[in-house]
PDB file of C-alpha atoms and ligand atoms in Angstrom:
ATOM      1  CA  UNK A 152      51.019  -3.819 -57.201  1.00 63.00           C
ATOM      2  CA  UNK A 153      47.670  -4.323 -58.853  1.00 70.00           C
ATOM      3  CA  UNK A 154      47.338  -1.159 -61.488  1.00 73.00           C
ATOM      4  CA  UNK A 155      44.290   0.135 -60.290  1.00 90.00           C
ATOM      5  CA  UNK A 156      45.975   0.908 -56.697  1.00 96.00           C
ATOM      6  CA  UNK A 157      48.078   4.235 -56.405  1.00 96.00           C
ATOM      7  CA  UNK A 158      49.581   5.759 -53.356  1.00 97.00           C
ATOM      8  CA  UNK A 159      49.398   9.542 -51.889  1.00 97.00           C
ATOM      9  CA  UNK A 160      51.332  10.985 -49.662  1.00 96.00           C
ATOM     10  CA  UNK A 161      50.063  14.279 -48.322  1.00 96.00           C
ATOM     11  CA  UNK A 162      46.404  15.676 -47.378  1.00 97.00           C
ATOM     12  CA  UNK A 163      43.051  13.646 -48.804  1.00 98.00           C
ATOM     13  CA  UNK A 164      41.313  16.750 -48.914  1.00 98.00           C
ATOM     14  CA  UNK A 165      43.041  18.269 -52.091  1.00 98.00           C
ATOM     15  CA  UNK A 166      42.624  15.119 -54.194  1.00 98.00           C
ATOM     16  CA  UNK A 167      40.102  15.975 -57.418  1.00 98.00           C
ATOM     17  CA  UNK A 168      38.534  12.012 -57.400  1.00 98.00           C
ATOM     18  CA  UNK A 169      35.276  10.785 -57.646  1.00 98.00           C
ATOM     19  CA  UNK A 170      35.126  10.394 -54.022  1.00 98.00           C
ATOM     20  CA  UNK A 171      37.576  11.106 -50.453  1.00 98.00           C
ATOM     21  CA  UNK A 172      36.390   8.717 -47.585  1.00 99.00           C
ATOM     22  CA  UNK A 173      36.181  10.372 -44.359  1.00 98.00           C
ATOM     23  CA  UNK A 174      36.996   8.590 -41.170  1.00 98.00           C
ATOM     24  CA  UNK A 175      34.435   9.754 -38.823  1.00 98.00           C
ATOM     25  CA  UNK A 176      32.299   8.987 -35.476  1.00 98.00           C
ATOM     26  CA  UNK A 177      28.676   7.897 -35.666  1.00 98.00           C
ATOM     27  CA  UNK A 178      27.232  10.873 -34.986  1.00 98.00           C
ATOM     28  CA  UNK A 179      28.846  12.539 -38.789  1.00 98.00           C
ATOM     29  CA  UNK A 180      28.600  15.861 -37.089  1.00 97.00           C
ATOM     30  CA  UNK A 181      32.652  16.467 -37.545  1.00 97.00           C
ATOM     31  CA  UNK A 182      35.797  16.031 -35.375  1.00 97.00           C
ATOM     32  CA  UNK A 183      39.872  16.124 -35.230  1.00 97.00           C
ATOM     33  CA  UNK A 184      42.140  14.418 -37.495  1.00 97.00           C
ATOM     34  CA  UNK A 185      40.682  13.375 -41.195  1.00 98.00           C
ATOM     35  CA  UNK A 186      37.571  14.325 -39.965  1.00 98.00           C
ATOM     36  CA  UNK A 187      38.159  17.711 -39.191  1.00 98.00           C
ATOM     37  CA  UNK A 188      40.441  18.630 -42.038  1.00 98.00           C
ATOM     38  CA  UNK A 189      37.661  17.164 -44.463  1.00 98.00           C
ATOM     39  CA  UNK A 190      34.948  19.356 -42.837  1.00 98.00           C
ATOM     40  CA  UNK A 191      36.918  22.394 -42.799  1.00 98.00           C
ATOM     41  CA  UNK A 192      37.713  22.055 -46.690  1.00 98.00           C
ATOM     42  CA  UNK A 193      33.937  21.391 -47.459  1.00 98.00           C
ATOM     43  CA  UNK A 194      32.277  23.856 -45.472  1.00 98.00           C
ATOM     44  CA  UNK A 195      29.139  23.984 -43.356  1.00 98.00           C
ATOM     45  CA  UNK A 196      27.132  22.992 -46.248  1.00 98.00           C
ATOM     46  CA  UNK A 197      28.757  19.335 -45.200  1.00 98.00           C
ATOM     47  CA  UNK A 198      27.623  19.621 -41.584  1.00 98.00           C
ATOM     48  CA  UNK A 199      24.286  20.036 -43.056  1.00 98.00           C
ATOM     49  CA  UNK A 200      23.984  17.303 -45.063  1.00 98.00           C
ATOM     50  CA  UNK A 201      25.404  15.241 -42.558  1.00 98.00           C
ATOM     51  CA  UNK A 202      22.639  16.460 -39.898  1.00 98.00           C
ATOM     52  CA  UNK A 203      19.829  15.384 -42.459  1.00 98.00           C
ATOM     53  CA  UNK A 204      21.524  11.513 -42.806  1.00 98.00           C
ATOM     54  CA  UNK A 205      21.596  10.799 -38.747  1.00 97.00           C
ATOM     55  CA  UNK A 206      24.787   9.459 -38.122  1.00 98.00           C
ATOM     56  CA  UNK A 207      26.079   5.801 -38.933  1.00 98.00           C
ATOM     57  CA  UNK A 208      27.047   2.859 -37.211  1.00 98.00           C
ATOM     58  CA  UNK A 209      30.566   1.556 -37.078  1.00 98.00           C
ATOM     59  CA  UNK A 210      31.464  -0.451 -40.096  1.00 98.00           C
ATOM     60  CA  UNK A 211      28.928   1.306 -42.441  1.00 98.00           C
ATOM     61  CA  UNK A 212      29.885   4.158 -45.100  1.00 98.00           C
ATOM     62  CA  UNK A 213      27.394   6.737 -46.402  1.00 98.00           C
ATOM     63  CA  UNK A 214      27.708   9.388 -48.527  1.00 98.00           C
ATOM     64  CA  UNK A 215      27.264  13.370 -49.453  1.00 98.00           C
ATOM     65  CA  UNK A 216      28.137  16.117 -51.838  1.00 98.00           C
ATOM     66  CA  UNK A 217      31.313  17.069 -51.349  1.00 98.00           C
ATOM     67  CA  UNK A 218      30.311  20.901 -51.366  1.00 98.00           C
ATOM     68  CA  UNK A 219      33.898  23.062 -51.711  1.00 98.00           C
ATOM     69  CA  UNK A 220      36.308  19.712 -51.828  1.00 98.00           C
ATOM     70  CA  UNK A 221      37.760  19.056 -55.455  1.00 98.00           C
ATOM     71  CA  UNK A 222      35.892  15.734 -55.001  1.00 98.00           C
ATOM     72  CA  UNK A 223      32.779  15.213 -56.007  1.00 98.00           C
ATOM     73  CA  UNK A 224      31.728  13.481 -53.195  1.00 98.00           C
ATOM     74  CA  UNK A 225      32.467  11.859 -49.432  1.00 98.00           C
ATOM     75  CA  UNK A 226      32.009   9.083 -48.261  1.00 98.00           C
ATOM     76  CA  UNK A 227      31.681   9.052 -44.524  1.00 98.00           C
ATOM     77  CA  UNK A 228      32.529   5.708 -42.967  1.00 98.00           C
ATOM     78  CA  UNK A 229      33.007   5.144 -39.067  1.00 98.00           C
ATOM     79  CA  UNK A 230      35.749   2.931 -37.765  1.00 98.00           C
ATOM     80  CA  UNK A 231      36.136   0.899 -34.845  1.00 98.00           C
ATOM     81  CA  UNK A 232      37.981   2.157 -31.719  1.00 98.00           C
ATOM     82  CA  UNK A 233      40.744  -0.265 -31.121  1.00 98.00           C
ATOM     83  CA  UNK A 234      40.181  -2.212 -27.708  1.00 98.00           C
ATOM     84  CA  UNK A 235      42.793  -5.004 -27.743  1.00 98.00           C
ATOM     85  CA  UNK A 236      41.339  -6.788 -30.838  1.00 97.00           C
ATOM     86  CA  UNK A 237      39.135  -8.620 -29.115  1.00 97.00           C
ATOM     87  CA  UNK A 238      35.746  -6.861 -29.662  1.00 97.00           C
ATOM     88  CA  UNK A 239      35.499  -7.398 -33.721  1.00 98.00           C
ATOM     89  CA  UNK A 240      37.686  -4.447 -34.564  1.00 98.00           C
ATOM     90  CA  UNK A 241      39.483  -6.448 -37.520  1.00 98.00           C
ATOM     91  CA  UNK A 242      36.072  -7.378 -38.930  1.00 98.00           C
ATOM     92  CA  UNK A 243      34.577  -4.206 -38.185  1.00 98.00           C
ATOM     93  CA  UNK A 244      37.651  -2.208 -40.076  1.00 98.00           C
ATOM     94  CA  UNK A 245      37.230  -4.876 -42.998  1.00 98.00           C
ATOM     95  CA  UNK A 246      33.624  -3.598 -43.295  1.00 98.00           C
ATOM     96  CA  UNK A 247      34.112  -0.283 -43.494  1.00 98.00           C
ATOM     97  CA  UNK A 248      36.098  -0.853 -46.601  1.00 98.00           C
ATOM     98  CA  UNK A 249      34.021  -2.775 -48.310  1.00 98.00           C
ATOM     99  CA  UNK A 250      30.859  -1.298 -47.622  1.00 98.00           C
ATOM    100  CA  UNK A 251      33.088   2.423 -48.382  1.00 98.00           C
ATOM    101  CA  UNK A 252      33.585   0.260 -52.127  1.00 98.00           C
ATOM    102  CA  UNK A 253      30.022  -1.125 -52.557  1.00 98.00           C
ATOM    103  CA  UNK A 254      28.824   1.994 -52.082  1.00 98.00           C
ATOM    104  CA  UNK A 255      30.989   3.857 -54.834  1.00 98.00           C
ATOM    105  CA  UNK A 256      30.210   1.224 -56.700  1.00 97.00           C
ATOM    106  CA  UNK A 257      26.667   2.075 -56.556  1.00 97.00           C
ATOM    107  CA  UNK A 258      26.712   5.345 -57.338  1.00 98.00           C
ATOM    108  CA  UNK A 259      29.274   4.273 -60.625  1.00 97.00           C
ATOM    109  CA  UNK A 260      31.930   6.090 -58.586  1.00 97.00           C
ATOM    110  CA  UNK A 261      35.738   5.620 -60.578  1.00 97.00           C
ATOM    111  CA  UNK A 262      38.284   6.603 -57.897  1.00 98.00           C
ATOM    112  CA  UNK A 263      38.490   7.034 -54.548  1.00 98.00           C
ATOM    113  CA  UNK A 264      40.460   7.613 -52.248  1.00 98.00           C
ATOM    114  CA  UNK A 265      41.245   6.143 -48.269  1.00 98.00           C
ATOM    115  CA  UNK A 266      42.879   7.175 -45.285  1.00 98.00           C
ATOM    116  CA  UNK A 267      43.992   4.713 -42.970  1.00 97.00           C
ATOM    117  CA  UNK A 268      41.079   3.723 -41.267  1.00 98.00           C
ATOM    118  CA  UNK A 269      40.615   4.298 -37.105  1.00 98.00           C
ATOM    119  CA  UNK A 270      45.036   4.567 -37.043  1.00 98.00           C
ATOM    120  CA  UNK A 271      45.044   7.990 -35.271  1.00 97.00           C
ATOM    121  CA  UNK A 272      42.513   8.826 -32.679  1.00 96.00           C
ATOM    122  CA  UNK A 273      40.987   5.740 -32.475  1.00 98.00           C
ATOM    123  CA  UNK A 274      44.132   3.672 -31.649  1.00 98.00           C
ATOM    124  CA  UNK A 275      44.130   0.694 -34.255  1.00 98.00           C
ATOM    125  CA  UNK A 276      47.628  -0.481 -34.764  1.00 98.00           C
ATOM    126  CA  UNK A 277      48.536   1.222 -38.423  1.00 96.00           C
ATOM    127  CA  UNK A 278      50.397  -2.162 -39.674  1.00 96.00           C
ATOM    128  CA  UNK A 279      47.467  -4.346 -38.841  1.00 97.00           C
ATOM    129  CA  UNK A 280      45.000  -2.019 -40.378  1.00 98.00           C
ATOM    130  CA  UNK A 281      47.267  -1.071 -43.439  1.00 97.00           C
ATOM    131  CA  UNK A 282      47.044  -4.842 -43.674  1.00 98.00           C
ATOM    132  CA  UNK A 283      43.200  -4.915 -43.528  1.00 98.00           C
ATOM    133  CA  UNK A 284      42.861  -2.088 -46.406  1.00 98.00           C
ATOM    134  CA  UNK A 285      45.321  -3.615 -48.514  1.00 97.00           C
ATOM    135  CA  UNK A 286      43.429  -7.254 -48.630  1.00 97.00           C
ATOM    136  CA  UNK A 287      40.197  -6.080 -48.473  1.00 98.00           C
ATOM    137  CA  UNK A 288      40.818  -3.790 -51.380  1.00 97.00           C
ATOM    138  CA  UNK A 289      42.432  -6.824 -53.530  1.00 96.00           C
ATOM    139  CA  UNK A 290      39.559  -9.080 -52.753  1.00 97.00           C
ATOM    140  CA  UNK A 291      37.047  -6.678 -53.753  1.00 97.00           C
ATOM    141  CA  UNK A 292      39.100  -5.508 -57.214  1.00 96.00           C
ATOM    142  CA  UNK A 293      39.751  -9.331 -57.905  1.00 95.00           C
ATOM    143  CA  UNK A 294      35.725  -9.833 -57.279  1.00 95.00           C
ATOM    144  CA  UNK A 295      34.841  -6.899 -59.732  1.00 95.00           C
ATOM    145  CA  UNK A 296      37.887  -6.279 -61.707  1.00 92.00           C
ATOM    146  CA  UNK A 297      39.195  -2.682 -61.922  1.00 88.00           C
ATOM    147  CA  UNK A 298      36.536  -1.139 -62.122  1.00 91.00           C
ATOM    148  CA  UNK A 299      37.231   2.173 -59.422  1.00 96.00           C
ATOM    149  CA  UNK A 300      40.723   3.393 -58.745  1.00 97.00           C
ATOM    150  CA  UNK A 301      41.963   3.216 -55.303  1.00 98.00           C
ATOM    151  CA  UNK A 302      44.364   5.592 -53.669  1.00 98.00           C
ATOM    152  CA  UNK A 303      45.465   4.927 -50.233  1.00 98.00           C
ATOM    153  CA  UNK A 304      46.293   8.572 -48.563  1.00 98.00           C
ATOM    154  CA  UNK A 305      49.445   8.502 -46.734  1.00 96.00           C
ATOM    155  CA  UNK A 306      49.412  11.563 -44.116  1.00 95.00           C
ATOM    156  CA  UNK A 307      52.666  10.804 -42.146  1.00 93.00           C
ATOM    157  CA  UNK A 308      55.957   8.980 -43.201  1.00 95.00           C
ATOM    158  CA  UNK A 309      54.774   5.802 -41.150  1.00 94.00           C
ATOM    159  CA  UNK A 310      51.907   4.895 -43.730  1.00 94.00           C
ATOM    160  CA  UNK A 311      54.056   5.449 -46.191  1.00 96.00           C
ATOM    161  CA  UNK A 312      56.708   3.281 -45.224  1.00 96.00           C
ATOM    162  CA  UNK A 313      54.033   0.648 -43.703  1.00 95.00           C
ATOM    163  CA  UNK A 314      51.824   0.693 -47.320  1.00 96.00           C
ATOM    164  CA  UNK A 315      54.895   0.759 -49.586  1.00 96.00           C
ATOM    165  CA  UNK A 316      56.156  -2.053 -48.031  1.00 96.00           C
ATOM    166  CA  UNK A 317      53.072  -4.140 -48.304  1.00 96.00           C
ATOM    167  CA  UNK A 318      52.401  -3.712 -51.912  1.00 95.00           C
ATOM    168  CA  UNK A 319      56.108  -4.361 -52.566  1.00 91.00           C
ATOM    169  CA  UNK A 320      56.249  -0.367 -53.828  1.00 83.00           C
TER     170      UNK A 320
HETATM  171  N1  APR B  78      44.517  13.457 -45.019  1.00 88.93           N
HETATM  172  C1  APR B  78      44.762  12.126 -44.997  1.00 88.93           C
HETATM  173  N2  APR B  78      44.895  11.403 -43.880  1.00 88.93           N
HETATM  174  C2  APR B  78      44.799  12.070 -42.711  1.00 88.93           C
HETATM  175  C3  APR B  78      44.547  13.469 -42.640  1.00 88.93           C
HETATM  176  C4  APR B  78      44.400  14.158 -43.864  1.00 88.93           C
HETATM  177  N3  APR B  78      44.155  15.481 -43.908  1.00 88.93           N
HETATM  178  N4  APR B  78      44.505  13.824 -41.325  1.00 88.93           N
HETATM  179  C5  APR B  78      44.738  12.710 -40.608  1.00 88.93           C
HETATM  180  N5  APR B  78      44.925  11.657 -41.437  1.00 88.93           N
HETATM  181  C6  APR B  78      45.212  10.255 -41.102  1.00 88.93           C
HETATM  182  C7  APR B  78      45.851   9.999 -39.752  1.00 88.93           C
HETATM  183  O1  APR B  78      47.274  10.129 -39.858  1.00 88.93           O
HETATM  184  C8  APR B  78      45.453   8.544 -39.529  1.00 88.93           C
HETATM  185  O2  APR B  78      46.401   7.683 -40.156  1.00 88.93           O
HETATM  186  O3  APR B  78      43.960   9.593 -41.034  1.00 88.93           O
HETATM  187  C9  APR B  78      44.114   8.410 -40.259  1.00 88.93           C
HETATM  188  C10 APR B  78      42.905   8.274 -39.338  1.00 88.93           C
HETATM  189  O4  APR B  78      43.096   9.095 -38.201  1.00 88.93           O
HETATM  190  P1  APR B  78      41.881   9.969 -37.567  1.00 88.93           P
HETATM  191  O5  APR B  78      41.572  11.087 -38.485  1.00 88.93           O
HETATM  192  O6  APR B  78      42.279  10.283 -36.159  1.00 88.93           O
HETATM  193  O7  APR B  78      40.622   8.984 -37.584  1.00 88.93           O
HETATM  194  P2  APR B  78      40.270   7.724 -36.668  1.00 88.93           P
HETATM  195  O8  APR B  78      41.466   7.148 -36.013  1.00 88.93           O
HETATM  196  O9  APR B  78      39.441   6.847 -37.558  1.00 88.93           O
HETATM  197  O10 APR B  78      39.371   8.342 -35.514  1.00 88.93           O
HETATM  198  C11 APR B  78      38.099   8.845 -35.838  1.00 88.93           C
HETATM  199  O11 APR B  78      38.584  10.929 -34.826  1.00 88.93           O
HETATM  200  O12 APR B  78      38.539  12.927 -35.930  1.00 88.93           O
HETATM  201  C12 APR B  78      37.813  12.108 -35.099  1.00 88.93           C
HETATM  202  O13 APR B  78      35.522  12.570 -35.613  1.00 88.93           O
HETATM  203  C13 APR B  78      36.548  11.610 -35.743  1.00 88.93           C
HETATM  204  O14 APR B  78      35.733  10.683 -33.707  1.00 88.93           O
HETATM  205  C14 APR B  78      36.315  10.363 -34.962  1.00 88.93           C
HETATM  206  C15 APR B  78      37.713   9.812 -34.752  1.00 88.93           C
END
């Protein structure tokens, strides 16, 4: 497994990086899953700041303070709602981590830290996305070198099992 990826298991919201991506909806006004549990830790001060930046579309990141998180900052990305595959959702997903890396690259970001991507409320098969992060990661560490650490967040004992097995863990 290339050095500068690590694994997680537990909650993204207590991790001290650089940066936690959020997996939200395109309004960025806060939800369930990720979402909620990253707004909750933050406080209202996030809601705020997500007002002022008007949403997103799907496949783009953007990015705030992260107010009373340990990280530093968020970067809110919003991916696509699985329909069958057949509506760009493996493209889409693809773009949300790379645009999620660009934009940490940016801002000189060193670590940061994913969840898996549009797995839980908005239905994309965990295996084909865990898939998706995993390549799009490498390509974008072999384009750049190691320049940010990566941490994929593992919330339930299915990622973990899924991600382990695809880095060869
Ligand atoms: N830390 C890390 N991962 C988490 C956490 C957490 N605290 N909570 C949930 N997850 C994992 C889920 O297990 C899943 O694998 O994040 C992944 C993404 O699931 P969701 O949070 O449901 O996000 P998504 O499927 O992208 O749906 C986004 O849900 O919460 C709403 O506002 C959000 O409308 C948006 C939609």
């Amino acid at each position: 497994m290339d050095s500068a990826i690590t694994l997680f298991r537990g909650d993204i919201t207590k991790l001290k990086l650089d940066a936690i991506v959020n997996a939200a909806n395109s309004t960025l006004l806060g939800g369930g899953g990720v979402d909620g549990a990253i707004h909750r830790a933050a406080g209202l001060e996030l809601l705020e700041a997500c007002r002022i930046l008007k949403g997103c579309e799907t496949g783009e990141a953007k990015i705030t303070p992260g107010f009373q998180l340990p990280a530093s900052f968020v970067i809110h990305t919003v991916g696509p709602v699985w329909h069958g595959g057949k509506y760009r959702e493996k493209e889409l997903l693809k773009q949300c981590y790379t645009n999620c890396l660009e934009l940490a690259l940016n801002k000189q970001l060193t670590s940061i830290a994913f969840p898996n991507i549009s797995t839980g409320v908005y239905g994309f098969p965990k295996a084909q996305a865990a898939e998706i992060a995993i390549s799009t990661v490498q390509e974008f560490l072999t384009k750049h070198g190691s320049v940010i650490e990566i941490t994929f967040v593992l919330f339930d004992s299915e990622n973990e099992i899924l991600y382990k097995k695809l880095l060869d863990y």
